[in-house]
Coordinates of C-alpha atoms in Angstrom, one line a residue:
X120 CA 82.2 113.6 94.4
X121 CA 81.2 112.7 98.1
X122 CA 81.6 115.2 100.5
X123 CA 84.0 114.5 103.1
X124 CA 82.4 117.7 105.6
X125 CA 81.6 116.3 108.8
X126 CA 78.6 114.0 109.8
X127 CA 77.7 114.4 113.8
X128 CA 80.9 114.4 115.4
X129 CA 82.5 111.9 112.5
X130 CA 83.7 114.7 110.3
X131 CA 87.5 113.5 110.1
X132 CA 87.9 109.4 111.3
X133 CA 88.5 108.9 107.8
X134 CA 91.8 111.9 108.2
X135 CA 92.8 109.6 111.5
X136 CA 91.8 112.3 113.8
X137 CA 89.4 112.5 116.6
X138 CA 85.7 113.1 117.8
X139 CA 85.6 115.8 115.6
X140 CA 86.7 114.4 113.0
X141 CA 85.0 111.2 111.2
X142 CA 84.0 109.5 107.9
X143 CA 83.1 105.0 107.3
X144 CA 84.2 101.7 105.6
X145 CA 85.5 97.9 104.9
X146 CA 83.9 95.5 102.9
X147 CA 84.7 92.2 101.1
X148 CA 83.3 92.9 97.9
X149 CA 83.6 90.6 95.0
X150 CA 83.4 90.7 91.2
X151 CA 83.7 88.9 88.2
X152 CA 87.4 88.9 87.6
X153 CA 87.7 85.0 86.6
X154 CA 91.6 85.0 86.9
X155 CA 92.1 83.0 89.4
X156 CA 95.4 81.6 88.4
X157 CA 97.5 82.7 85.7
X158 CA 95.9 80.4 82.4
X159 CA 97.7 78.9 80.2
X160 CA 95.1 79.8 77.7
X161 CA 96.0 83.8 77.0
X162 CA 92.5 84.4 76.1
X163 CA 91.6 84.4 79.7
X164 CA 89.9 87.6 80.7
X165 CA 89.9 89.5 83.5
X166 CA 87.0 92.3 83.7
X167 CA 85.7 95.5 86.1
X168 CA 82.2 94.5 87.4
X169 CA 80.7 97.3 85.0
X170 CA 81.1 99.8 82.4
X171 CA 84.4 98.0 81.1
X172 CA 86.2 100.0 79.2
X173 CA 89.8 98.7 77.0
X174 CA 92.9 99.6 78.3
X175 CA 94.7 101.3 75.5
X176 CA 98.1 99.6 75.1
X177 CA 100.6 101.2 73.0
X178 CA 103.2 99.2 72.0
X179 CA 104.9 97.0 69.2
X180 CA 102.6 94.1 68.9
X181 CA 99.3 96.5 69.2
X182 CA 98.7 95.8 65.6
X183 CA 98.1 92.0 66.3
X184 CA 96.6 91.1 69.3
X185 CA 96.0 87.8 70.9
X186 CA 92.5 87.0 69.8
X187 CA 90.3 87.4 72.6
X188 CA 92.9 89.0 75.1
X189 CA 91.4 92.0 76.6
X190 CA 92.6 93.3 80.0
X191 CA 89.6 95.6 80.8
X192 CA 90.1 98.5 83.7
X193 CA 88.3 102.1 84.1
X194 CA 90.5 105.2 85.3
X195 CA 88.2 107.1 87.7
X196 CA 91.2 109.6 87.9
X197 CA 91.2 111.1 84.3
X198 CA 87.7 112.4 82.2
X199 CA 88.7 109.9 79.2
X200 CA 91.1 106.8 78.5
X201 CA 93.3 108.4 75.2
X202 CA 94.7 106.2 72.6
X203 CA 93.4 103.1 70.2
X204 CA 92.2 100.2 72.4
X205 CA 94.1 97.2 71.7
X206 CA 95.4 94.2 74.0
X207 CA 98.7 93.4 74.5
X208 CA 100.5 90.2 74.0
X209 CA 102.4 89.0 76.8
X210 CA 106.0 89.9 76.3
X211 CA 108.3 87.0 74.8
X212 CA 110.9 85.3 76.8
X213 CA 114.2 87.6 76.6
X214 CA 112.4 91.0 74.5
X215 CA 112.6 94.2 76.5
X216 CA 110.1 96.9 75.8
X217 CA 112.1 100.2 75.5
X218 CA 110.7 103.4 75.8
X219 CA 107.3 104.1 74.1
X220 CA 106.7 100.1 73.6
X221 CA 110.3 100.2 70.9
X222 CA 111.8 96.6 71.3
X223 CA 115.2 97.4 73.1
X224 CA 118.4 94.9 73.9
X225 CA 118.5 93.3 77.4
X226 CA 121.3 93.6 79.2
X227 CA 123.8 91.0 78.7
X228 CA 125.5 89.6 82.0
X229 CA 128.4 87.2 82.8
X230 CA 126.5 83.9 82.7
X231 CA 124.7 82.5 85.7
X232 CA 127.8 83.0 88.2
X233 CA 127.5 87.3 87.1
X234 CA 123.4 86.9 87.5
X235 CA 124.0 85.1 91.1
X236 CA 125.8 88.6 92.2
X237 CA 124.2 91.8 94.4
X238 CA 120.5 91.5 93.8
X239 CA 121.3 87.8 91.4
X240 CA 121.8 86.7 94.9
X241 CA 118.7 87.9 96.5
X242 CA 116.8 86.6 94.0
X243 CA 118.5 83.3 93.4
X244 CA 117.6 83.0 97.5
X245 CA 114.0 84.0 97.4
X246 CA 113.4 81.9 94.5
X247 CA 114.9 78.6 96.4
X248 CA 112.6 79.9 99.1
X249 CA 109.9 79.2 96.9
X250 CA 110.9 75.9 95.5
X251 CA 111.1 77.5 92.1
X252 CA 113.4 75.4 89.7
X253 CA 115.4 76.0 87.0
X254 CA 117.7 79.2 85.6
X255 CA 116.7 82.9 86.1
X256 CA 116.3 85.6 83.2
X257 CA 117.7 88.8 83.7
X258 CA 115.2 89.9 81.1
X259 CA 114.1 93.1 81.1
X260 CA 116.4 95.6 81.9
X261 CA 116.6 98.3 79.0
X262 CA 119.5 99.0 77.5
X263 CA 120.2 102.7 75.7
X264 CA 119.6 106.1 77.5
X265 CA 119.2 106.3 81.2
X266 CA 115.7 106.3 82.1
X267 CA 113.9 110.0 83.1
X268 CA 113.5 110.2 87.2
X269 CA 110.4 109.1 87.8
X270 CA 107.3 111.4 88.6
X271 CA 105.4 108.3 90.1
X272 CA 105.7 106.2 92.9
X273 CA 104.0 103.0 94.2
X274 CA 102.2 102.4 97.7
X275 CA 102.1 98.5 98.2
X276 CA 99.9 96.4 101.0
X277 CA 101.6 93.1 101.8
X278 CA 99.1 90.5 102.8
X279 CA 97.0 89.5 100.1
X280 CA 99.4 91.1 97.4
X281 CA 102.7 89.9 98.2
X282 CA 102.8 87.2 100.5
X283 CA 100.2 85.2 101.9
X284 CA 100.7 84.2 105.7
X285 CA 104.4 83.6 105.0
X286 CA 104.4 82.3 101.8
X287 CA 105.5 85.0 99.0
X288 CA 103.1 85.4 96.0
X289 CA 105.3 84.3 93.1
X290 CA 103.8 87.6 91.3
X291 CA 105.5 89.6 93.3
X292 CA 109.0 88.5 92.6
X293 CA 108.3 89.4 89.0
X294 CA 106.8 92.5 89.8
X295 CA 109.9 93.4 91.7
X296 CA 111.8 91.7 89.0
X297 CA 110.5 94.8 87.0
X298 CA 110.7 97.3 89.6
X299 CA 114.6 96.7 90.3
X300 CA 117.4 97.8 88.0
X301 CA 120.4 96.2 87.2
X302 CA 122.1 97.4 90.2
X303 CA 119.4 95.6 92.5
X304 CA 118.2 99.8 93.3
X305 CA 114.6 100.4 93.0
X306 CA 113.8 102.4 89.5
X307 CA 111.0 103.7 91.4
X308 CA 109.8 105.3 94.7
X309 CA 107.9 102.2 96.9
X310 CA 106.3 102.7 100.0
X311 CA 104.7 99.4 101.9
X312 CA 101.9 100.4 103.8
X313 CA 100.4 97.8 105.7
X314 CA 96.9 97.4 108.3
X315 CA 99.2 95.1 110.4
X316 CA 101.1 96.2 113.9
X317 CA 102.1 93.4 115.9
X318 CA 105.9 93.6 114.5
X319 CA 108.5 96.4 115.1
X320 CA 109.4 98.4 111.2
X321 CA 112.1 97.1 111.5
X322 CA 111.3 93.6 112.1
X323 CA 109.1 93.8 108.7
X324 CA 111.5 95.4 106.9
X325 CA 114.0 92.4 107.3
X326 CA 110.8 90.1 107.1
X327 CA 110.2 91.7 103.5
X328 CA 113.8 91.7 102.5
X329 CA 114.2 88.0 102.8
X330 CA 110.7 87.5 101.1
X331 CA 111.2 89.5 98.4
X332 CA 114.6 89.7 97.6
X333 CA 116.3 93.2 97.8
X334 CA 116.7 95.0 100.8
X335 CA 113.8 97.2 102.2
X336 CA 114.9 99.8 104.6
X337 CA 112.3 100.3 107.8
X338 CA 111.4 103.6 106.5
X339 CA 109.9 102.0 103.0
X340 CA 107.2 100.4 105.6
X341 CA 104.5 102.1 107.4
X342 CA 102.5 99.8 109.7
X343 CA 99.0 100.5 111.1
X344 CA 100.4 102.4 113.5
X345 CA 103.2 104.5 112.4
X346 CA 101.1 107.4 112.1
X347 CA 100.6 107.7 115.9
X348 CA 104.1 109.6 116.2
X349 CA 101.9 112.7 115.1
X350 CA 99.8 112.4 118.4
X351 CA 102.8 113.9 120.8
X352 CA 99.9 115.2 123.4
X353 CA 99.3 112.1 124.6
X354 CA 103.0 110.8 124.2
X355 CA 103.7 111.7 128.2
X356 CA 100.2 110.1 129.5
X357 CA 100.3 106.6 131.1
X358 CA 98.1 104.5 128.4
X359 CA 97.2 101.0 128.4
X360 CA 98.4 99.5 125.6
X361 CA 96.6 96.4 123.8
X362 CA 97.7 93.9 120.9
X363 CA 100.3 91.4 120.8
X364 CA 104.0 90.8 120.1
X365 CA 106.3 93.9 121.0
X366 CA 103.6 96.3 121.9
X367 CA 106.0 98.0 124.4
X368 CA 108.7 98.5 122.0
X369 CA 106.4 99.9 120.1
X370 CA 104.7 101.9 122.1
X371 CA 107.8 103.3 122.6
X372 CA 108.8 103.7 119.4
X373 CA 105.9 105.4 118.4
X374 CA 106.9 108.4 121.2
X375 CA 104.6 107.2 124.3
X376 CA 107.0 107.3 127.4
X377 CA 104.9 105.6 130.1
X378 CA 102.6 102.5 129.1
X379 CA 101.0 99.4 131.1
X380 CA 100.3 96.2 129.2
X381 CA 97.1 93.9 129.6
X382 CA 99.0 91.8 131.1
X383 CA 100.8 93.9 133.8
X384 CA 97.1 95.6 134.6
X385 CA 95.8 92.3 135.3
X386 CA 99.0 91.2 137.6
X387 CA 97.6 94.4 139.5
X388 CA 94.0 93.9 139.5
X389 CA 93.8 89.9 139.2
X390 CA 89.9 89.9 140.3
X391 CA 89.2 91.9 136.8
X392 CA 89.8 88.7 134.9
X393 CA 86.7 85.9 135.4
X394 CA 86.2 84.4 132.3
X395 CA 89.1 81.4 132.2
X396 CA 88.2 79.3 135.4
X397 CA 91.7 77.9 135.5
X398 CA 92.8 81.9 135.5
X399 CA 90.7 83.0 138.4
X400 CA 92.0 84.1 141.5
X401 CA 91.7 81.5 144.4
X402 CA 91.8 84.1 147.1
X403 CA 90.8 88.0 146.8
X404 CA 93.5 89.8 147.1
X405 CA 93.5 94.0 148.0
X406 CA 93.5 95.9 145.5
X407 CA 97.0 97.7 144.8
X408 CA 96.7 101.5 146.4
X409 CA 99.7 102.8 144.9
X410 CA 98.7 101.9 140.8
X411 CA 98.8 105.2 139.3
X412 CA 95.7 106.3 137.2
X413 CA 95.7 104.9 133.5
X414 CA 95.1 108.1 131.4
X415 CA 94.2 106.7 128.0
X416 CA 94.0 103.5 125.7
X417 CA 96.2 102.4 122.9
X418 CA 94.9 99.6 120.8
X419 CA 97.8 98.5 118.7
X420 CA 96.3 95.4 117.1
X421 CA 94.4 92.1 118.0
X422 CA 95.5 90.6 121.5
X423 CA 95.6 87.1 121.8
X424 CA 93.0 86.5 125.1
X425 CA 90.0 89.1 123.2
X426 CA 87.7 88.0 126.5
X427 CA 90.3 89.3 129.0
X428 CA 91.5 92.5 126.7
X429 CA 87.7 93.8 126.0
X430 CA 87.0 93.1 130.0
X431 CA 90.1 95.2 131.3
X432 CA 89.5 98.0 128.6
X433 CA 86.0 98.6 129.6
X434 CA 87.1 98.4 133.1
X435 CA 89.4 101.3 132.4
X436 CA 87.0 103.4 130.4
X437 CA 84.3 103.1 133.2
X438 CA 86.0 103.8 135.9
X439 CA 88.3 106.7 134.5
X440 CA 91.4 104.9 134.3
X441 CA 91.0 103.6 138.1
X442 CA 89.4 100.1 137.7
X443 CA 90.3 99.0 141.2
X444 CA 87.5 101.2 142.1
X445 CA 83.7 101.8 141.0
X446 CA 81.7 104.5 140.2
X447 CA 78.4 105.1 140.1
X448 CA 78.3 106.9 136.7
X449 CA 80.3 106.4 133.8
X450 CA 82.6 108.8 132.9
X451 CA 81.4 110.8 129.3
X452 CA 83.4 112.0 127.3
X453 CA 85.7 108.4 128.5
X454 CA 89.1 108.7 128.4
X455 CA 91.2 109.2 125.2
X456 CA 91.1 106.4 122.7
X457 CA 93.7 105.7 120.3
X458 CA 92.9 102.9 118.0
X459 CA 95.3 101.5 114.7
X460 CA 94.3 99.2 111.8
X461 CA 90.4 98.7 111.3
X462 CA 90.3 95.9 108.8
X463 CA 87.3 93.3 109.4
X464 CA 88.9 90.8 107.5
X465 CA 92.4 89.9 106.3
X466 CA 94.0 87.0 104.2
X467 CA 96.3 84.9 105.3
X468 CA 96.9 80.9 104.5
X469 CA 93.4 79.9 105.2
X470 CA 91.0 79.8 102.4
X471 CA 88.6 82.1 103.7
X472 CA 89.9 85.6 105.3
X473 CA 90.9 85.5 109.5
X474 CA 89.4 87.9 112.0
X475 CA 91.2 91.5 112.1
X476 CA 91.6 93.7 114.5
X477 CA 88.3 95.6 113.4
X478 CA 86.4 92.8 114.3
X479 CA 88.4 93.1 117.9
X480 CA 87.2 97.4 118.0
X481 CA 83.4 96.2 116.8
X482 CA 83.3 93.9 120.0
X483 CA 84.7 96.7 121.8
X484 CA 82.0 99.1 120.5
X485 CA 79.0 97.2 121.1
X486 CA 80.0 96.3 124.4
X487 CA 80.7 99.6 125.3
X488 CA 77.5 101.0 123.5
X489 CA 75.4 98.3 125.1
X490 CA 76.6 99.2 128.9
X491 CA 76.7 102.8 128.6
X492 CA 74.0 103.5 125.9
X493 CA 76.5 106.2 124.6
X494 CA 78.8 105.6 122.1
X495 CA 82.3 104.8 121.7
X496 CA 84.7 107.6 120.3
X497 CA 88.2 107.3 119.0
X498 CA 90.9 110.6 119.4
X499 CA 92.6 108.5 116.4
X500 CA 92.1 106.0 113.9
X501 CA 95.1 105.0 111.9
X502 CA 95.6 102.6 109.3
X503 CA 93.9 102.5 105.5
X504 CA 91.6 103.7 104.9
X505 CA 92.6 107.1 107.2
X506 CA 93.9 109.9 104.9
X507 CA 96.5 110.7 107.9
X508 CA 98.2 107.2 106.5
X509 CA 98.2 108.2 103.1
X510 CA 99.4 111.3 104.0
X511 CA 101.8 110.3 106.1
X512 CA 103.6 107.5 103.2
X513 CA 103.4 110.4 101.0
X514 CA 105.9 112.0 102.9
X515 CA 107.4 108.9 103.1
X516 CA 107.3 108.7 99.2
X517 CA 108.7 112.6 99.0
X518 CA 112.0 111.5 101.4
X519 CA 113.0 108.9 99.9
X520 CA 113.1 110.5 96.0
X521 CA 114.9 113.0 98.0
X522 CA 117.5 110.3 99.3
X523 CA 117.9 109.3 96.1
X524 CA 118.7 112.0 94.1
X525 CA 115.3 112.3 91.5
X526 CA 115.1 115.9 91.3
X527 CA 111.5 115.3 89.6
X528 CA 108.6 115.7 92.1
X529 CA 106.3 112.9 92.7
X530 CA 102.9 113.6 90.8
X531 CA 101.1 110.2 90.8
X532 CA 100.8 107.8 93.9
X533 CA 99.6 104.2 92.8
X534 CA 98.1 102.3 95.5
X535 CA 97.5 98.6 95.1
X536 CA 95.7 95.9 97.6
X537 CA 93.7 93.4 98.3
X538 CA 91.1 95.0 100.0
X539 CA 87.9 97.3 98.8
X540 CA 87.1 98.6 102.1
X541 CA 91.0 99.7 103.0
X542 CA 92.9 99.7 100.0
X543 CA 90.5 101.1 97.5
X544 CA 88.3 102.6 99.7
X545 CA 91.6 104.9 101.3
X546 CA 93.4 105.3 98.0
X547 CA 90.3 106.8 96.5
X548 CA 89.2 108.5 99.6
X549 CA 92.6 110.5 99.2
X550 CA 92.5 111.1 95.9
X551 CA 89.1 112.8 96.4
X552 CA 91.0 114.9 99.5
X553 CA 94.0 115.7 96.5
X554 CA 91.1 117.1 94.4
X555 CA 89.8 119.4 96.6
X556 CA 93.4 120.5 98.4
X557 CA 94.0 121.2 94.8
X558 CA 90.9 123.4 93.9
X559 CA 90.0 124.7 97.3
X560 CA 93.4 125.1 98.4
X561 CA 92.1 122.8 102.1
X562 CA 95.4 121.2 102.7
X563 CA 94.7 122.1 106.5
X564 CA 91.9 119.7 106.8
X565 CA 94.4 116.5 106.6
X566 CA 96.4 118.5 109.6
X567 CA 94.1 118.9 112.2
X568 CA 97.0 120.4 113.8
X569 CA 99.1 117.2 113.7
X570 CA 100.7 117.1 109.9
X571 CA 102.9 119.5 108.9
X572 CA 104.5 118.8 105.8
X573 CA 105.6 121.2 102.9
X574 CA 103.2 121.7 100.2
X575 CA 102.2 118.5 98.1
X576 CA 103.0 117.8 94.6
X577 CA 100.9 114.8 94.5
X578 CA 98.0 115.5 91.9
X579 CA 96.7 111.8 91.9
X580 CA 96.2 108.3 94.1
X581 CA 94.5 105.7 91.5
X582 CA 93.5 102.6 93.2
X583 CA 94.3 99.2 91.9
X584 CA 92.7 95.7 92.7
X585 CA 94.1 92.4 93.0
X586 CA 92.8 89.2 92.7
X587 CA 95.1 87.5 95.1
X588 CA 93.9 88.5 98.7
X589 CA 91.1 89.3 100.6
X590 CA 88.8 90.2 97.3
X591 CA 87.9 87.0 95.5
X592 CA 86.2 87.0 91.3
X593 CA 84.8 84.0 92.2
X594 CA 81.9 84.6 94.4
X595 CA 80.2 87.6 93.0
X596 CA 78.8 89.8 96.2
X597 CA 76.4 92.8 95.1
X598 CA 76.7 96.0 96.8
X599 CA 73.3 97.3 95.7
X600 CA 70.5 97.1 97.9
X601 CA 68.9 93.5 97.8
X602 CA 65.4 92.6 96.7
X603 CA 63.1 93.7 100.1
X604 CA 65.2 96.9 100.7
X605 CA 67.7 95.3 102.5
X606 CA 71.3 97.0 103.2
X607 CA 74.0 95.0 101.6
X608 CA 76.4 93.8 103.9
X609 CA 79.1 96.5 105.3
X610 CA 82.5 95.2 106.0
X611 CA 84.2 98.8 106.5
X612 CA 84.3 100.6 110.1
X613 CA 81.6 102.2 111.8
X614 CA 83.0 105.6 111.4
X615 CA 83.6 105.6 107.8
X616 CA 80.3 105.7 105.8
X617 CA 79.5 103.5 103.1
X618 CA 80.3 104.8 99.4
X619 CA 79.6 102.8 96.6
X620 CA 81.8 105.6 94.4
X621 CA 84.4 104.7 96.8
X622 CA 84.7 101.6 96.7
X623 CA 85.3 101.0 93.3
X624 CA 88.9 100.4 92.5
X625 CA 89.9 102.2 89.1
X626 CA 91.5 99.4 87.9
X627 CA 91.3 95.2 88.4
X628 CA 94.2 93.0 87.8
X629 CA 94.6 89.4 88.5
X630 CA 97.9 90.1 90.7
X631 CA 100.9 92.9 91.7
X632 CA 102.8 91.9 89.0
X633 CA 99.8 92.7 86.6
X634 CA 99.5 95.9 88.5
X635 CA 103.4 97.2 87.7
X636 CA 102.9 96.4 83.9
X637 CA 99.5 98.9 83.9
X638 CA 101.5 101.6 85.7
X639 CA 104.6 101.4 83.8
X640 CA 102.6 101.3 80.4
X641 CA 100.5 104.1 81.8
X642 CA 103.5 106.4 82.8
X643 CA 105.3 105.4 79.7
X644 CA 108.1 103.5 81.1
X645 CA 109.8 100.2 79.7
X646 CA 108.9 97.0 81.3

């Protein structure tokens, strides 16, 4: 297991915390899962990059196998994979798997008219969104005995998993398709927890309702920056806020009562700003004497104008939150930084993965550690792969089985994305934290004063890794050391070390749909 004790002043960045508290990581790392589409050759495979081990599917058609299916994964979470290896068949049009793989009767409706009611409707909508012809199966809801409360729950990236840009992955409507009951009502505990942050919760809660076809309520979704509600000791300090879209709403939102924009600092100060030619000022205007002092920075997401953004920040750190005057030393320690959502790289429409706002906080780094010589420190860092996120939609998770009634507490978190340097990399990062709040009873080392939440039930967070997003099978990238002694390219953040053990998901699966089957056959549960 990897220590998470501090290195230097980065003992906890990987908890979300501050200068004492750091850890580093996200990379685009790539395997040898060739599912790439869903074949219609069922002999396809899709494999872990080593050590493959069978999944041991127990079910009715165990005894006869497709030849040559084999869905490989490797649980990091348990000391051996029980049962007979075996590959399962892909379910046939209109079976139900009940409870410990029997065959069960689906549930029988009113025709299409019945089907097109409460969550029919949704569906029937999302599938028109997506073009997709011809009738809908309710298949799979089990008939017979109510089904236990569950004692697992599902944390869920968006972009890369379920929708791509704005286009839904047709994966996840079956995944959800499995995930629903009859009565349109989650069967499950689901959290979203998303890197992005320039949209209100609420905002993507609708945005994933319409997607996906059931209704998400905004406190299923944790953005990058939900997280920062913890930080109340800055929540009454002006702080200039970067990112885009409604960064004061959610500013606000997030607790902080007084907060200037980019754009308002450089209304103020309109000499800061040199780089556009058509921007610059045509006369030199006085600086304002009545701007009150900026008393720390909030970087929400990626801003739209990086140039004028990384100029303005700097200016603020470097004077001390007065950049309409100079000094003649930099302030050090600079003034409190609080940063959300580190990913390099995200996926969107495009082919190839789109800037993030990591790459935004790298240019802010090196700038700053180029001027100064010193280096840039962060009071926060929210977002995967910080165990403060996890944390925090695991409280999430623990509220809403409340809400609904599951008197069972949650025991296994399964966290699924795109991404091995956030999504893997944090899920497995917290499961390691689990581990040792479990043995060496150091549930105060996610707190750092700022999370106080009753005693944890979680025993588990297994990681799983599609093949949909920002992690593509089909160029394979090593992570070992390349011939020479060189470093292998690091995609994670600079306060989160690199881990190979960490970065390994515990299982690979083409898509989210893929993902729901493993759980549900791991936990027991009918599809």
């Amino acid at each position: 297991m990897v220590s998470l004790l501090p290195e230097s002043h980065r003992g906890l960045t990987q908890l979300g915390l501050g200068p004492e508290a750091y850890v580093s990581g996200s990379q685009q790392v790539h395997g040898p899962c060739n599912r790439t589409h869903r074949p219609a050759d069922p002999g396809a495979l899709c494999r872990r990059r080593r050590d493959l081990e069978p999944l041991p599917f127990a079910g009715p058609h165990r005894a006869q196998p497709w030849p040559g299916l084999e869905i490989h994964t490797r649980d990091y979470n348990s000391q051996d994979v029980s049962g007979e290896p075996g590959a399962r068949p892909r379910r046939r049009m209109g079976a139900a798997a009940g409870p410990r793989g029997r065959p069960c009767a689906r549930a029988r409706g009113g025709g299409r008219m019945a089907a097109l009611g409460g969550f029919g409707l949704w569906r029937w909508a999302a599938r028109a969104a997506l073009g997709l012809r011809g009738r809908w199966s309710g298949r799979g809801y089990a008939a017979g005995p109510a089904q236990s409360p569950p004692t697992f729950g599902f944390l869920l990236d968006i972009d890369g998993v379920l929708v791509r840009g704005h286009r839904v992955i047709p994966a996840a409507l079956e995944a959800f398709r499995r995930l629903l009951d009859s009565q349109g009502q989650l069967r499950v505990p689901v959290v979203f927890v998303t890197n992005a942050g320039n949209i209100l919760q609420h905002g993507k809660a609708q945005e994933l309702s319409a997607l996906l076809g059931f209704k998400v309520e905004p406190d299923q979704v944790i953005l990058s920056h939900s997280p920062m509600k913890l930080f109340s000791q800055y929540h009454r300090r002006r702080m200039l806020v970067s990112g885009q879209g409604p960064l004061v709403e959610n500013a606000r939102a997030l607790g902080f009562e007084n907060v200037v924009t980019v754009d308002e600092l450089r209304a103020a100060f309109p000499v800061l700003d040199m780089v556009d030619l058509q921007r610059r000022p045509k006369t030199t205007p006085l600086p304002p004497s009545d701007f009150p002092a900026i008393e720390g920075v909030l970087l929400l997401g990626e801003p739209v104008r990086w140039e004028t953004s990384l100029q303005l920040i700097m200016d603020v750190l470097l004077s001390n939150g007065n950049p309409g005057t100079g000094l003649a030393t930099a302030p050090y320690p600079h003034l409190p930084v609080l940063a959300s959502n580190m990913d390099l790289l995200w996926m969107a429409e495009a082919k190839m993965p789109r800037f993030g706002h990591g790459t935004f906080l790298l240019c802010l780094e090196t700038i700053y550690q180029k001027v100064t010589g010193k280096e840039l420190r962060y009071e926060g860092l929210m977002g995967k792969p910080s165990i403060l996120t996890y944390q925090y939609a695991e409280d999430l998770i623990r509220q809403q089985t409340e809400r609904r009634g599951w008197v069972a507490p949650i025991q296994n978190l399964y966290a699924v994305g795109d991404n091995p340097m956030s999504d893997v990399y944090g899920a497995n990062l917290f499961h390691q934290y689990l581990q040792m709040v479990k043995h060496d009873g150091a549930q105060e080392l996610g707190a750092g004063g700022l999370w106080k939440q009753r005693p944890s039930a979680t025993q588990s967070c297994t990681s799983i890794l599609v093949c949909t997003g920002v992690y593509s099978p089909k160029v394979p990238v090593s992570t070992e050391p390349a011939q020479g002694g060189e470093e292998p390219p690091f995609h994670g953040h600079r306060d989160f070390r690199f881990s190979q053990e960490l970065m390994e998901a515990s299982h690979i699966v083409h898509d989210v749909d893929e993902a729901v089957q493993l759980v549900f056959h791991k936990e027991g549960w009918a599809l």
